[in-house]
CSV table of C-alpha atoms and ligand atoms in Angstrom, one decimal:
chain,number,residue,atom,x,y,z
A,1,UNK,CA,-33.6,2.1,9.8
A,2,UNK,CA,-32.6,5.6,10.8
A,3,UNK,CA,-33.5,8.5,8.5
A,4,UNK,CA,-33.2,12.3,8.6
A,5,UNK,CA,-36.4,14.3,8.7
A,6,UNK,CA,-35.6,17.8,7.4
A,7,UNK,CA,-38.0,20.7,7.7
A,8,UNK,CA,-37.0,23.0,4.8
A,9,UNK,CA,-36.9,26.7,4.4
A,10,UNK,CA,-34.7,27.6,7.4
A,11,UNK,CA,-31.9,30.2,6.8
A,12,UNK,CA,-28.6,29.0,8.2
A,13,UNK,CA,-26.9,31.4,10.6
A,14,UNK,CA,-24.1,30.9,13.2
A,15,UNK,CA,-20.7,29.5,13.8
A,16,UNK,CA,-19.4,25.9,13.3
A,17,UNK,CA,-16.0,24.4,13.9
A,18,UNK,CA,-14.6,22.0,11.2
A,19,UNK,CA,-13.0,18.7,12.3
A,20,UNK,CA,-10.1,16.7,10.9
A,21,UNK,CA,-9.9,15.6,7.2
A,22,UNK,CA,-11.2,12.1,6.3
A,23,UNK,CA,-8.9,12.0,3.2
A,24,UNK,CA,-5.9,13.0,5.3
A,25,UNK,CA,-6.4,10.6,8.3
A,26,UNK,CA,-7.0,7.5,6.2
A,27,UNK,CA,-3.6,7.5,4.4
A,28,UNK,CA,-1.9,8.7,7.6
A,29,UNK,CA,-3.3,5.6,9.4
A,30,UNK,CA,-1.8,3.4,6.7
A,31,UNK,CA,1.6,5.3,6.9
A,32,UNK,CA,1.8,4.7,10.6
A,33,UNK,CA,2.3,1.0,9.9
A,34,UNK,CA,5.7,1.8,8.6
A,35,UNK,CA,6.9,2.6,12.1
A,36,UNK,CA,8.8,-0.5,13.3
A,37,UNK,CA,10.1,1.2,16.5
A,38,UNK,CA,8.5,0.8,20.0
A,39,UNK,CA,7.4,4.4,19.8
A,40,UNK,CA,3.7,5.4,19.8
A,41,UNK,CA,2.2,7.8,17.3
A,42,UNK,CA,-0.2,10.3,18.8
A,43,UNK,CA,-2.8,11.8,16.5
A,44,UNK,CA,-5.1,14.8,17.3
A,45,UNK,CA,-8.0,16.4,15.4
A,46,UNK,CA,-9.0,12.9,14.2
A,47,UNK,CA,-12.6,13.0,12.9
A,48,UNK,CA,-15.1,10.6,14.4
A,49,UNK,CA,-16.4,9.1,11.2
A,50,UNK,CA,-17.2,5.5,10.2
A,51,UNK,CA,-14.4,5.3,7.7
A,52,UNK,CA,-11.9,5.9,10.5
A,53,UNK,CA,-13.6,3.3,12.6
A,54,UNK,CA,-13.2,0.8,9.7
A,55,UNK,CA,-9.5,1.7,9.3
A,56,UNK,CA,-8.9,1.2,13.1
A,57,UNK,CA,-10.6,-2.2,12.8
A,58,UNK,CA,-8.2,-3.2,10.0
A,59,UNK,CA,-5.1,-1.9,11.8
A,60,UNK,CA,-6.2,-3.9,14.9
A,61,UNK,CA,-6.7,-7.0,12.8
A,62,UNK,CA,-3.1,-6.6,11.7
A,63,UNK,CA,-1.9,-6.4,15.3
A,64,UNK,CA,-1.7,-2.6,15.9
A,65,UNK,CA,-2.6,-1.4,19.4
A,66,UNK,CA,-4.9,1.6,19.2
A,67,UNK,CA,-6.7,3.7,21.7
A,68,UNK,CA,-9.2,6.3,20.4
A,69,UNK,CA,-10.8,8.8,22.7
A,70,UNK,CA,-12.7,11.8,21.4
A,71,UNK,CA,-10.6,13.2,18.5
A,72,UNK,CA,-7.3,11.9,20.0
A,73,UNK,CA,-5.8,8.6,18.9
A,74,UNK,CA,-2.7,6.7,20.0
A,75,UNK,CA,-1.3,4.0,17.7
A,76,UNK,CA,1.4,1.5,18.4
A,77,UNK,CA,2.3,-0.7,15.4
A,78,UNK,CA,5.4,-2.3,17.0
A,79,UNK,CA,3.6,-5.7,17.3
A,80,UNK,CA,2.2,-5.9,13.8
A,81,UNK,CA,1.7,-9.6,13.1
A,82,UNK,CA,0.0,-9.6,9.7
A,83,UNK,CA,0.4,-8.2,6.2
A,84,UNK,CA,-2.9,-9.8,4.9
A,85,UNK,CA,-6.0,-7.6,5.2
A,86,UNK,CA,-9.1,-9.7,5.7
A,87,UNK,CA,-11.4,-9.6,2.7
A,88,UNK,CA,-14.6,-8.5,4.5
A,89,UNK,CA,-12.7,-5.5,5.9
A,90,UNK,CA,-11.2,-4.6,2.5
A,91,UNK,CA,-14.6,-4.9,0.7
A,92,UNK,CA,-16.2,-2.4,3.2
A,93,UNK,CA,-13.8,0.4,2.3
A,94,UNK,CA,-12.0,0.4,-1.0
A,95,UNK,CA,-9.6,3.2,-0.1
A,96,UNK,CA,-7.7,0.7,2.0
A,97,UNK,CA,-5.8,0.0,-1.2
A,98,UNK,CA,-3.1,2.4,0.1
A,99,UNK,CA,-2.3,-0.1,2.8
A,100,UNK,CA,-0.4,-2.0,0.1
A,101,UNK,CA,2.5,0.5,-0.1
A,102,UNK,CA,3.0,0.6,3.7
A,103,UNK,CA,2.7,-3.1,4.3
A,104,UNK,CA,4.9,-4.0,1.3
A,105,UNK,CA,7.6,-1.6,2.6
A,106,UNK,CA,7.4,-3.0,6.1
A,107,UNK,CA,7.0,-6.7,5.5
A,108,UNK,CA,8.3,-7.2,2.0
A,109,UNK,CA,4.9,-8.7,1.2
A,110,UNK,CA,1.2,-7.9,1.3
A,111,UNK,CA,-2.0,-9.6,0.4
A,112,UNK,CA,-5.2,-7.6,0.0
A,113,UNK,CA,-8.5,-8.4,-1.8
A,114,UNK,CA,-9.1,-6.4,-4.9
A,115,UNK,CA,-11.0,-3.3,-3.8
A,116,UNK,CA,-13.5,-3.5,-6.7
A,117,UNK,CA,-15.6,-0.6,-7.8
A,118,UNK,CA,-18.1,1.6,-5.9
A,119,UNK,CA,-21.1,3.8,-6.5
A,120,UNK,CA,-19.1,6.6,-8.1
A,121,UNK,CA,-17.1,4.6,-10.6
A,122,UNK,CA,-15.1,1.5,-11.5
A,123,UNK,CA,-12.1,2.8,-9.4
A,124,UNK,CA,-9.3,1.0,-11.3
A,125,UNK,CA,-6.0,0.6,-9.5
A,126,UNK,CA,-3.5,0.0,-12.4
A,127,UNK,CA,-1.6,3.2,-11.5
A,128,UNK,CA,-1.0,1.9,-8.0
A,129,UNK,CA,0.2,-1.5,-9.2
A,130,UNK,CA,2.4,0.0,-12.0
A,131,UNK,CA,4.1,2.2,-9.5
A,132,UNK,CA,4.8,-0.6,-7.0
A,133,UNK,CA,6.1,-2.8,-9.9
A,134,UNK,CA,8.5,0.0,-10.9
A,135,UNK,CA,9.8,-0.1,-7.3
A,136,UNK,CA,10.6,-3.8,-7.8
A,137,UNK,CA,7.4,-5.5,-6.5
A,138,UNK,CA,6.3,-8.8,-7.9
A,139,UNK,CA,2.5,-8.6,-8.2
A,140,UNK,CA,0.1,-11.5,-8.7
A,141,UNK,CA,-3.7,-11.1,-9.0
A,142,UNK,CA,-6.0,-14.1,-8.6
A,143,UNK,CA,-9.3,-15.1,-7.1
A,144,UNK,CA,-10.0,-11.5,-6.3
A,145,UNK,CA,-6.8,-11.1,-4.3
A,146,UNK,CA,-3.7,-9.1,-5.0
A,147,UNK,CA,-0.4,-10.5,-3.6
A,148,UNK,CA,2.7,-8.3,-3.8
A,149,UNK,CA,6.2,-9.2,-2.6
A,150,UNK,CA,9.8,-7.8,-2.7
A,151,UNK,CA,12.4,-8.2,-0.1
A,152,UNK,CA,13.6,-4.6,-0.4
A,153,UNK,CA,12.1,-2.1,-2.9
A,154,UNK,CA,14.5,0.0,-5.0
A,155,UNK,CA,13.9,3.7,-5.8
A,156,UNK,CA,12.7,4.5,-9.3
A,157,UNK,CA,11.4,7.3,-11.5
A,158,UNK,CA,7.6,6.9,-11.7
A,159,UNK,CA,5.4,9.0,-14.0
A,160,UNK,CA,1.7,8.7,-13.3
A,161,UNK,CA,-0.5,8.7,-16.4
A,162,UNK,CA,-3.1,10.5,-14.3
A,163,UNK,CA,-2.5,12.5,-11.0
A,164,UNK,CA,-4.2,9.8,-8.9
A,165,UNK,CA,-4.4,10.8,-5.2
A,166,UNK,CA,-4.4,7.2,-3.9
A,167,UNK,CA,-1.6,6.1,-6.3
A,168,UNK,CA,0.5,9.0,-5.3
A,169,UNK,CA,0.1,8.2,-1.6
A,170,UNK,CA,0.6,4.5,-2.1
A,171,UNK,CA,3.9,5.0,-3.9
A,172,UNK,CA,5.1,7.6,-1.4
A,173,UNK,CA,4.6,5.1,1.4
A,174,UNK,CA,6.2,2.2,-0.5
A,175,UNK,CA,9.2,4.3,-1.3
A,176,UNK,CA,10.0,5.4,2.3
A,177,UNK,CA,12.3,2.4,3.0
A,178,UNK,CA,13.3,1.8,-0.7
A,179,UNK,CA,17.0,1.7,-1.5
A,180,UNK,CA,17.9,5.0,-3.2
A,181,UNK,CA,15.7,7.8,-4.5
A,182,UNK,CA,12.1,7.7,-5.9
A,183,UNK,CA,10.7,10.5,-8.0
A,184,UNK,CA,6.9,10.6,-8.7
A,185,UNK,CA,6.1,12.9,-11.6
A,186,UNK,CA,2.6,14.0,-12.5
A,187,UNK,CA,1.8,13.4,-8.8
A,188,UNK,CA,-1.5,14.5,-7.3
A,189,UNK,CA,-1.2,17.9,-5.5
A,190,UNK,CA,-4.1,17.6,-2.9
A,191,UNK,CA,-3.5,19.1,0.6
A,192,UNK,CA,-4.0,15.7,2.1
A,193,UNK,CA,-0.8,14.5,0.3
A,194,UNK,CA,1.1,17.4,1.9
A,195,UNK,CA,-0.3,16.3,5.2
A,196,UNK,CA,0.9,12.7,4.6
A,197,UNK,CA,4.4,14.0,3.7
A,198,UNK,CA,4.5,16.2,6.8
A,199,UNK,CA,3.5,13.3,9.0
A,200,UNK,CA,6.1,10.9,7.5
A,201,UNK,CA,8.9,13.5,7.6
A,202,UNK,CA,8.1,14.1,11.3
A,203,UNK,CA,8.5,10.3,11.7
A,204,UNK,CA,12.0,10.5,10.1
A,205,UNK,CA,11.2,10.0,6.4
A,206,UNK,CA,12.8,12.2,3.7
A,207,UNK,CA,10.2,13.4,1.3
A,208,UNK,CA,10.0,16.7,-0.6
A,209,UNK,CA,7.7,18.2,-3.2
A,210,UNK,CA,4.2,17.1,-2.0
A,211,UNK,CA,1.7,19.7,-3.2
A,212,UNK,CA,3.6,20.0,-6.5
A,213,UNK,CA,3.5,17.5,-9.4
A,214,UNK,CA,6.9,16.1,-8.5
A,215,UNK,CA,7.6,14.3,-5.2
A,216,UNK,CA,11.1,13.1,-4.3
A,217,UNK,CA,11.5,10.4,-1.6
A,218,UNK,CA,15.0,9.4,-0.3
A,219,UNK,CA,14.8,5.9,1.3
A,220,UNK,CA,15.6,5.7,5.0
A,221,UNK,CA,16.1,2.7,7.3
A,222,UNK,CA,14.0,3.6,10.3
A,223,UNK,CA,11.1,5.8,11.5
A,224,UNK,CA,10.2,6.9,15.0
A,225,UNK,CA,7.1,8.0,16.9
A,226,UNK,CA,5.5,11.4,16.5
A,227,UNK,CA,2.6,13.6,17.8
A,228,UNK,CA,0.7,15.0,14.8
A,229,UNK,CA,-2.5,17.0,14.2
A,230,UNK,CA,-4.6,16.2,11.1
A,231,UNK,CA,-5.5,19.1,8.8
A,232,UNK,CA,-9.1,20.4,8.7
A,233,UNK,CA,-11.5,18.7,6.3
A,234,UNK,CA,-11.9,21.0,3.3
A,235,UNK,CA,-14.7,19.0,1.9
A,236,UNK,CA,-16.8,19.2,5.1
A,237,UNK,CA,-16.1,23.0,5.1
A,238,UNK,CA,-17.1,23.3,1.5
A,239,UNK,CA,-20.3,21.3,2.1
A,240,UNK,CA,-21.3,23.7,4.9
A,241,UNK,CA,-20.4,26.8,2.8
A,242,UNK,CA,-22.6,25.4,0.0
A,243,UNK,CA,-25.4,24.7,2.5
A,244,UNK,CA,-25.3,28.3,3.6
A,245,UNK,CA,-25.4,29.4,0.0
A,246,UNK,CA,-28.4,27.2,-0.7
A,247,UNK,CA,-30.4,28.8,2.2
A,248,UNK,CA,-29.5,32.5,1.8
A,249,UNK,CA,-27.6,32.0,5.0
A,250,UNK,CA,-24.8,33.8,6.9
A,251,UNK,CA,-22.3,31.6,8.7
A,252,UNK,CA,-18.8,31.5,10.0
A,253,UNK,CA,-16.6,28.3,9.8
A,254,UNK,CA,-13.7,28.0,12.3
A,255,UNK,CA,-10.6,25.8,12.0
A,256,UNK,CA,-10.4,25.9,8.2
A,257,UNK,CA,-7.4,26.6,5.9
A,258,UNK,CA,-8.9,29.1,3.3
A,259,UNK,CA,-6.1,28.3,0.9
A,260,UNK,CA,-7.4,24.7,0.6
A,261,UNK,CA,-10.8,26.1,-0.5
A,262,UNK,CA,-9.9,28.5,-3.3
A,263,UNK,CA,-11.8,26.7,-6.1
A,264,UNK,CA,-14.9,26.5,-4.0
A,265,UNK,CA,-14.7,30.1,-2.7
A,266,UNK,CA,-14.2,31.3,-6.3
A,267,UNK,CA,-17.1,29.4,-7.7
A,268,UNK,CA,-19.5,30.4,-4.8
A,269,UNK,CA,-18.5,34.1,-5.4
A,270,UNK,CA,-19.6,33.7,-9.0
A,271,UNK,CA,-23.1,32.7,-7.7
A,272,UNK,CA,-23.3,36.0,-5.7
A,273,UNK,CA,-22.1,34.7,-2.3
A,274,UNK,CA,-19.9,37.0,-0.3
A,275,UNK,CA,-17.0,35.3,1.3
A,276,UNK,CA,-14.3,36.8,3.6
A,277,UNK,CA,-11.2,34.7,4.3
A,278,UNK,CA,-9.3,35.1,7.6
A,279,UNK,CA,-6.3,33.0,8.7
A,280,UNK,CA,-8.3,30.1,10.2
A,281,UNK,CA,-11.9,31.1,9.4
A,282,UNK,CA,-14.2,31.8,6.5
A,283,UNK,CA,-17.2,34.1,6.7
A,284,UNK,CA,-20.1,33.4,4.2
A,285,UNK,CA,-23.0,35.7,3.4
A,286,UNK,CA,-25.4,34.4,0.7
A,287,UNK,CA,-27.9,36.3,-1.3
A,288,UNK,CA,-31.6,35.4,-1.2
A,289,UNK,CA,-31.2,33.7,-4.6
A,290,UNK,CA,-28.0,32.4,-6.2
A,291,UNK,CA,-27.0,33.3,-9.8
A,292,UNK,CA,-26.4,30.3,-12.1
A,293,UNK,CA,-22.8,29.7,-13.2
A,294,UNK,CA,-21.8,28.9,-16.7
A,295,UNK,CA,-19.7,26.0,-15.7
A,296,UNK,CA,-18.6,23.8,-12.7
A,297,UNK,CA,-15.8,21.6,-14.0
A,298,UNK,CA,-14.3,19.1,-11.5
A,299,UNK,CA,-10.6,18.6,-11.8
A,300,UNK,CA,-7.6,17.4,-9.7
A,301,UNK,CA,-6.5,19.9,-7.1
A,302,UNK,CA,-6.3,22.8,-7.2
A,303,UNK,CA,-9.3,22.6,-9.6
A,304,UNK,CA,-12.9,22.4,-8.3
A,305,UNK,CA,-13.1,19.2,-6.1
A,306,UNK,CA,-15.1,16.3,-7.4
A,307,UNK,CA,-16.3,15.6,-3.8
A,308,UNK,CA,-18.2,19.0,-3.9
A,309,UNK,CA,-19.8,18.4,-7.3
A,310,UNK,CA,-23.0,16.9,-5.9
A,311,UNK,CA,-23.4,19.5,-3.1
A,312,UNK,CA,-23.0,22.5,-5.4
A,313,UNK,CA,-25.4,21.0,-7.9
A,314,UNK,CA,-28.0,20.8,-5.2
A,315,UNK,CA,-27.6,24.5,-4.6
A,316,UNK,CA,-27.6,25.4,-8.3
A,317,UNK,CA,-31.0,23.7,-8.8
A,318,UNK,CA,-32.6,26.8,-7.3
A,319,UNK,CA,-30.3,29.4,-8.9
A,320,UNK,CA,-31.5,32.1,-11.3
A,321,UNK,CA,-30.5,30.6,-14.7
A,322,UNK,CA,-28.9,27.5,-16.2
A,323,UNK,CA,-25.6,26.0,-15.0
A,324,UNK,CA,-23.4,23.3,-16.6
A,325,UNK,CA,-21.8,20.7,-14.3
A,326,UNK,CA,-19.0,18.7,-15.9
A,327,UNK,CA,-17.6,15.7,-13.9
A,328,UNK,CA,-14.1,15.0,-15.2
A,329,UNK,CA,-12.8,12.9,-12.4
A,330,UNK,CA,-15.1,9.9,-11.8
A,331,UNK,CA,-17.1,8.0,-14.4
A,332,UNK,CA,-20.4,7.7,-12.6
A,333,UNK,CA,-20.9,10.5,-10.1
A,334,UNK,CA,-24.4,11.8,-11.0
A,335,UNK,CA,-26.4,9.4,-9.0
A,336,UNK,CA,-27.9,12.3,-7.0
A,337,UNK,CA,-29.5,13.8,-10.1
A,338,UNK,CA,-32.6,11.5,-10.2
A,339,UNK,CA,-33.3,12.1,-6.5
A,340,UNK,CA,-32.9,15.9,-6.9
A,341,UNK,CA,-35.3,15.8,-9.9
A,342,UNK,CA,-37.8,14.0,-7.6
A,343,UNK,CA,-37.7,17.1,-5.5
A,344,UNK,CA,-38.6,19.3,-8.5
A,345,UNK,CA,-35.2,20.1,-9.8
A,346,UNK,CA,-34.7,20.3,-13.6
A,347,UNK,CA,-31.4,18.5,-14.4
A,348,UNK,CA,-30.6,16.8,-17.6
A,349,UNK,CA,-27.6,14.5,-17.9
A,350,UNK,CA,-26.0,14.2,-21.3
A,351,UNK,CA,-25.4,10.7,-22.8
A,352,UNK,CA,-21.7,10.9,-21.8
A,353,UNK,CA,-22.8,10.7,-18.2
A,354,UNK,CA,-20.2,13.4,-17.6
A,355,UNK,CA,-22.2,16.6,-18.3
A,356,UNK,CA,-25.3,17.8,-16.4
A,357,UNK,CA,-27.4,20.8,-17.4
A,358,UNK,CA,-29.1,22.3,-14.3
A,359,UNK,CA,-32.0,24.6,-15.1
A,360,UNK,CA,-32.7,26.7,-12.0
A,361,UNK,CA,-36.2,26.5,-10.7
A,362,UNK,CA,-38.2,28.7,-8.3
A,363,UNK,CA,-38.6,26.0,-5.7
A,364,UNK,CA,-37.9,22.4,-4.6
A,365,UNK,CA,-40.5,20.4,-2.7
A,366,UNK,CA,-39.7,18.0,0.1
A,367,UNK,CA,-39.7,14.3,-0.8
A,368,UNK,CA,-38.4,10.9,0.5
A,369,UNK,CA,-35.0,10.5,-1.1
A,370,UNK,CA,-32.2,7.9,-0.8
A,371,UNK,CA,-28.5,8.7,-0.6
A,372,UNK,CA,-26.6,6.6,-3.1
A,373,UNK,CA,-23.1,7.6,-1.9
A,374,UNK,CA,-21.4,9.8,0.6
A,375,UNK,CA,-21.3,13.2,-1.2
A,376,UNK,CA,-24.6,12.6,-3.0
A,377,UNK,CA,-26.1,12.1,0.5
A,378,UNK,CA,-24.7,15.5,1.6
A,379,UNK,CA,-26.3,17.0,-1.6
A,380,UNK,CA,-29.7,15.6,-0.7
A,381,UNK,CA,-29.5,17.1,2.8
A,382,UNK,CA,-28.7,20.5,1.2
A,383,UNK,CA,-31.6,20.2,-1.1
A,384,UNK,CA,-33.9,19.3,1.8
A,385,UNK,CA,-32.7,22.4,3.7
A,386,UNK,CA,-33.7,24.6,0.7
A,387,UNK,CA,-36.9,22.8,-0.2
A,388,UNK,CA,-40.5,23.7,0.8
A,389,UNK,CA,-41.9,21.2,3.3
A,390,UNK,CA,-40.4,18.0,4.7
A,391,UNK,CA,-37.7,15.9,3.2
A,392,UNK,CA,-36.8,12.4,4.4
A,393,UNK,CA,-33.2,11.3,3.6
A,394,UNK,CA,-32.4,7.5,3.7
A,395,UNK,CA,-29.0,5.9,3.4
A,396,UNK,CA,-27.4,7.6,6.4
A,397,UNK,CA,-24.7,5.0,6.5
A,398,UNK,CA,-23.1,6.7,3.5
A,399,UNK,CA,-23.2,10.1,5.1
A,400,UNK,CA,-21.6,8.8,8.3
A,401,UNK,CA,-18.5,7.7,6.4
A,402,UNK,CA,-17.3,11.3,5.9
A,403,UNK,CA,-19.3,13.6,8.2
A,404,UNK,CA,-18.9,13.5,12.0
A,405,UNK,CA,-22.3,15.0,12.7
A,406,UNK,CA,-23.8,16.7,9.6
A,407,UNK,CA,-27.3,17.2,11.0
A,408,UNK,CA,-25.8,18.4,14.3
A,409,UNK,CA,-23.7,21.0,12.6
A,410,UNK,CA,-26.6,22.1,10.5
A,411,UNK,CA,-29.0,22.3,13.5
A,412,UNK,CA,-26.4,24.4,15.3
A,413,UNK,CA,-26.8,26.8,12.4
A,414,UNK,CA,-30.6,26.9,12.7
A,415,UNK,CA,-31.7,24.0,10.5
A,416,UNK,CA,-34.5,21.8,11.7
A,417,UNK,CA,-33.4,18.2,11.2
A,418,UNK,CA,-34.5,15.2,13.3
A,419,UNK,CA,-33.0,11.7,13.2
A,420,UNK,CA,-36.0,9.3,13.1
A,421,UNK,CA,-36.1,5.6,13.3
A,422,UNK,CA,-38.6,3.8,11.1
B,501,LIG,C1,-9.4,10.1,-3.3
B,501,LIG,O1,-9.8,8.9,-4.0
B,501,LIG,C2,-10.4,10.5,-2.3
B,501,LIG,N1,-10.5,9.4,-1.3
B,501,LIG,C3,-11.7,10.7,-3.0
B,501,LIG,O2,-12.7,11.1,-2.0
B,501,LIG,C4,-11.6,11.8,-4.0
B,501,LIG,O3,-12.8,12.0,-4.7
B,501,LIG,C5,-10.5,11.5,-5.0
B,501,LIG,O4,-9.3,11.2,-4.3
B,501,LIG,C6,-10.3,12.6,-6.0
B,501,LIG,O5,-9.9,13.8,-5.3
B,501,LIG,C7,-9.6,9.3,-0.3
B,501,LIG,O6,-8.6,10.1,-0.3
B,501,LIG,C8,-9.7,8.2,0.7
B,501,LIG,P1,-8.0,9.1,-7.5
B,501,LIG,P2,-8.8,8.1,-5.0
B,501,LIG,O7,-7.1,7.9,-7.5
B,501,LIG,O8,-7.5,8.1,-4.5
B,501,LIG,C9,-8.9,7.1,-11.7
B,501,LIG,C10,-14.7,11.1,-0.9
B,501,LIG,O9,-15.9,11.3,-1.2
B,501,LIG,N2,-7.8,6.2,-11.4
B,501,LIG,O10,-7.4,10.4,-7.6
B,501,LIG,O11,-9.5,6.8,-5.3
B,501,LIG,C11,-10.1,6.9,-10.9
B,501,LIG,O12,-10.9,5.9,-11.4
B,501,LIG,C12,-13.9,10.3,-1.7
B,501,LIG,O13,-14.2,11.6,0.2
B,501,LIG,C13,-7.4,5.3,-12.4
B,501,LIG,O14,-7.9,5.3,-13.5
B,501,LIG,O15,-9.0,9.0,-6.3
B,501,LIG,C14,-10.8,8.2,-10.9
B,501,LIG,O16,-11.5,8.3,-12.1
B,501,LIG,C15,-14.5,9.8,-3.0
B,501,LIG,N3,-6.4,4.4,-12.1
B,501,LIG,C16,-9.6,9.2,-11.0
B,501,LIG,O17,-8.5,8.4,-11.4
B,501,LIG,C17,-5.8,4.3,-10.9
B,501,LIG,O18,-4.9,3.4,-10.7
B,501,LIG,C18,-9.3,9.9,-9.6
B,501,LIG,O19,-9.0,8.8,-8.7
B,501,LIG,C19,-6.3,5.2,-9.9
B,501,LIG,C20,-7.3,6.1,-10.2
């Protein structure tokens, strides 16, 4: 098993370039299946992460031809043969739920295994299914599979009870070929949804409003090929900003969109971090010790991102004072607390499992810790950077899902991290 051996206490300094966004490329790879023409889709700035590798495996299992070299990918879905995603592939990555909309729109039917829950919550999908039903789909769930069918979907007005990112994306894709107009209200506003709209419109779709809470899709009959560059990953950028904050560092991140990071920038400024935003860069200069913040509340975009809740909590364990962290998006996203406390943090989680009180301490001490999920893993690496002594982080398969080379980026900034095999 591979583990990370982190020698703590190093101040991060230097420049790192951010790669493409995991949560943009995954729905984009599903949307590409809508293209029935012989044209290829060329994608650039594609992150080399394991979730993308899993999605490529799924698309190939459906008959798509894909070549992936470096951060460039060419996809030809003209010979798609299947609309049923193999269970073992579905179970490995639950976010493939948004294949439903694209495959249903293309084939008039789709069969996937119920994605189930994961480490951060039950991950229900009723908003996805309600939306597809409103478009006319017949949906049957049995034996752990979901089967949906409809010869041609019909545009509808769909109000989401909650601005779900995946449900917004699934319904957008399903509506691309629907007869008439679909309006999604209370839609999620994440930048990755804007990226999906831009990709689809460049392929010939007619979508307006992504980034606002109302998205309008006018059905079309055909899409065509396109060359498209994926937006930078705001969560990877935020992770590195927080790592710099936790080590009193001074770094520059290139290839970022500062506008996608406002909530993180604002929160880090509250802790005493100086941040300068340029058109495609952010410059971060952290104080020797952070100030505690009264609240970090995770919310749908443009609120503070839930994916950076664990990372900022790791930094706040060493802040001067007490901070409250409230996780409003997922029902079980504090699995990193126990591991942080093993390193000397003083965090108490309230019985609602939604509120954590973080009492800042003078120091963390290195320990062997296990990543329970992707972003908690990043948080444990950040804690290891700031701790005294050596930290060993296990569960690297979680981190590989969303970070191309977290230890490589951090070592480029002066960290001392070795990948060891034991
Ligand atoms: C996307 O997940 C991201 N994943 C998540 O990133 C991210 O944390 C999340 O959006 C919120 O920003 C991808 O884009 C691949 P949601 P998604 O539907 O679409 C509830 C990471 O670390 N809900 O907005 O699953 C749900 O249980 C990952 O990169 C319903 O109740 O998020 C959750 O509590 C983690 N019913 C909340 O909404 C539904 O039908 C937000 O979920 C759907 C969702």
